[in-house]
């Protein structure tokens, strides 16, 4: 009897054909990958973080490889939300895969303005990056400021009616608490983890390798940290948790699903093999077929403890 | 665009410098100035691909010339005949595809090559000679005259002196142990009469020296192939940028060739 494998996952207001998404910042505006993969095969595409005005980004050197990973300080360079809606969205519209816009601001008002502009666009939802500095509060991370997070979420909810995902930082020491706050303010889902703070030093010049000194560590090296945080957070909130961090193949993706993630994002792996995302979709499907698991929800959160 | 190529040959040709020939299969084609992004190991260490200018490509075979400078290139140097080498390519714009630079912001930067029949000079430093070699072979096929200069530290570092002599290359070494003594920019000083396009590739120091020598000459246009630390190599991550007109532009996508006039060195 041939039962069709059901890989659909429901994340808040969205139903995705499978749990595989792309991580913001690693997939451009999606179009750069058109010649490598069939974009329609993905669960969702999350594009580069958008700000109210175009952002120049940081001086080079912007990245450095580290053992089983890399540190990046790109500096959130993007064409701005208006240009994205006008120039990129029309090209992305032809795909069935939902597009989620990652957004950020330098102050809470900017977050709200960007969300407001996206309300009338064709994006299926927004992912809110709170791992950036609040310029009005001396550069303090939004992610570390509980009251500011509530302000941002409530401001966004007044102007944006579709899917709202908050992307959490692993650097605040209280990711579960922040997830709980987001849940309390009524968002659809949380995604974690964003990158870990890291640095590298050139011993000849004695200067930091990155022009920005610090950057975000990503790649296989962070997977165990990400997985633990996803597991803890999935236990502490009822809203969907999207897992991110060092996923290189379908086995890594399955670990996150088993830990409780309803979906996963693939980031750094796209640089190593631009076809990673669809290979993971196929790999999950094959795993389900081999084990005769008909519904992906039977895998999600199925970790055996105790 | 993604190839599992096979090593045909891989050998040391100068001090710390190797030449590798790969069979990528009939479908692979490339233009001078383009590069390939090689996955040097199946493991996650080193993680990122390494980009290399194409030294030559024809009939599905592709050649690179590379210097061993770190973990990735050291692994490459150990590849043997028959080994598999996975690469993405061809990437970047060709030397010959030049004119209007379309920036992501919507800005257009036009590079006017006014001179209808310019003199063409190719200037390569170190492994920078690789992409210029491909350009030289293509110009020769099209019966377009050119001059070719290779700069190197000393005789041990000169790349393929015999092969390049055959296509008219002249050499300059810092210590004079091979060819003229001095930098390529010195050699250039005496060559800048008439309308000229210089295609160049090599270390930033060499670019600075060439810029100094050509800066105030309205009859000289310099098109330089840049190199920056790369992430994805396909335009998605915004790692490999140079600054043009106040914006950061991707070497892997809008480049690697840029009009030297536009770049802050």
PDB file of N, CA and C in Angstrom, chain A residues 47 50 84-85 89 92 98-101 118-126 160 162-163:
ATOM      1  N   UNK A  47      14.543  35.781   3.109  1.00  0.00           N
ATOM      2  CA  UNK A  47      15.517  36.589   2.387  1.00  0.00           C
ATOM      3  C   UNK A  47      16.376  37.407   3.344  1.00  0.00           C
ATOM      4  N   UNK A  50      15.947  43.123   5.808  1.00  0.00           N
ATOM      5  CA  UNK A  50      15.603  44.391   5.177  1.00  0.00           C
ATOM      6  C   UNK A  50      15.452  45.492   6.213  1.00  0.00           C
ATOM      7  N   UNK A  84      13.278  46.185  -2.308  1.00  0.00           N
ATOM      8  CA  UNK A  84      12.971  44.757  -2.296  1.00  0.00           C
ATOM      9  C   UNK A  84      11.563  44.508  -2.849  1.00  0.00           C
ATOM     10  N   UNK A  85      10.608  45.289  -2.340  1.00  0.00           N
ATOM     11  CA  UNK A  85       9.226  45.102  -2.774  1.00  0.00           C
ATOM     12  C   UNK A  85       9.094  45.406  -4.272  1.00  0.00           C
ATOM     13  N   UNK A  89      10.614  41.248  -5.265  1.00  0.00           N
ATOM     14  CA  UNK A  89       9.382  40.498  -5.032  1.00  0.00           C
ATOM     15  C   UNK A  89       8.673  40.075  -6.322  1.00  0.00           C
ATOM     16  N   UNK A  92      10.168  36.944  -7.394  1.00  0.00           N
ATOM     17  CA  UNK A  92       9.969  35.825  -6.483  1.00  0.00           C
ATOM     18  C   UNK A  92       8.530  35.325  -6.506  1.00  0.00           C
ATOM     19  N   UNK A  98       6.467  30.129  -0.289  1.00  0.00           N
ATOM     20  CA  UNK A  98       6.276  31.417   0.390  1.00  0.00           C
ATOM     21  C   UNK A  98       7.591  32.107   0.690  1.00  0.00           C
ATOM     22  N   UNK A  99       7.590  33.427   0.552  1.00  0.00           N
ATOM     23  CA  UNK A  99       8.757  34.238   0.848  1.00  0.00           C
ATOM     24  C   UNK A  99       8.513  34.963   2.160  1.00  0.00           C
ATOM     25  N   UNK A 100       9.459  34.832   3.068  1.00  0.00           N
ATOM     26  CA  UNK A 100       9.364  35.517   4.359  1.00  0.00           C
ATOM     27  C   UNK A 100      10.462  36.564   4.398  1.00  0.00           C
ATOM     28  N   UNK A 101      10.089  37.783   4.756  1.00  0.00           N
ATOM     29  CA  UNK A 101      11.070  38.860   4.793  1.00  0.00           C
ATOM     30  C   UNK A 101      11.634  38.990   6.191  1.00  0.00           C
ATOM     31  N   UNK A 118       5.554  46.147   4.392  1.00  0.00           N
ATOM     32  CA  UNK A 118       5.450  44.783   3.891  1.00  0.00           C
ATOM     33  C   UNK A 118       4.028  44.237   3.966  1.00  0.00           C
ATOM     34  N   UNK A 119       3.166  44.904   4.733  1.00  0.00           N
ATOM     35  CA  UNK A 119       1.793  44.440   4.884  1.00  0.00           C
ATOM     36  C   UNK A 119       1.092  44.353   3.530  1.00  0.00           C
ATOM     37  N   UNK A 120       1.348  45.310   2.670  1.00  0.00           N
ATOM     38  CA  UNK A 120       0.672  45.316   1.370  1.00  0.00           C
ATOM     39  C   UNK A 120       1.417  44.546   0.299  1.00  0.00           C
ATOM     40  N   UNK A 121       2.550  43.958   0.664  1.00  0.00           N
ATOM     41  CA  UNK A 121       3.339  43.241  -0.344  1.00  0.00           C
ATOM     42  C   UNK A 121       2.921  41.775  -0.387  1.00  0.00           C
ATOM     43  N   UNK A 122       3.600  41.022  -1.249  1.00  0.00           N
ATOM     44  CA  UNK A 122       3.256  39.602  -1.389  1.00  0.00           C
ATOM     45  C   UNK A 122       4.044  38.681  -0.478  1.00  0.00           C
ATOM     46  N   UNK A 123       4.807  39.215   0.457  1.00  0.00           N
ATOM     47  CA  UNK A 123       5.525  38.304   1.358  1.00  0.00           C
ATOM     48  C   UNK A 123       4.522  37.615   2.262  1.00  0.00           C
ATOM     49  N   UNK A 124       4.820  36.353   2.591  1.00  0.00           N
ATOM     50  CA  UNK A 124       3.890  35.556   3.388  1.00  0.00           C
ATOM     51  C   UNK A 124       4.026  35.847   4.877  1.00  0.00           C
ATOM     52  N   UNK A 125       5.151  36.458   5.237  1.00  0.00           N
ATOM     53  CA  UNK A 125       5.341  36.735   6.653  1.00  0.00           C
ATOM     54  C   UNK A 125       6.631  37.484   6.865  1.00  0.00           C
ATOM     55  N   UNK A 126       6.878  37.871   8.117  1.00  0.00           N
ATOM     56  CA  UNK A 126       8.132  38.528   8.446  1.00  0.00           C
ATOM     57  C   UNK A 126       8.839  37.785   9.579  1.00  0.00           C
ATOM     58  N   UNK A 160       0.796  44.988  11.024  1.00  0.00           N
ATOM     59  CA  UNK A 160       1.077  43.814  10.203  1.00  0.00           C
ATOM     60  C   UNK A 160       0.203  42.657  10.633  1.00  0.00           C
ATOM     61  N   UNK A 162      -0.037  39.499   8.948  1.00  0.00           N
ATOM     62  CA  UNK A 162       0.326  38.130   8.537  1.00  0.00           C
ATOM     63  C   UNK A 162       1.316  37.514   9.527  1.00  0.00           C
ATOM     64  N   UNK A 163       2.032  36.474   9.089  1.00  0.00           N
ATOM     65  CA  UNK A 163       2.889  35.705   9.969  1.00  0.00           C
ATOM     66  C   UNK A 163       4.004  36.544  10.593  1.00  0.00           C
TER      67      UNK A 163
END
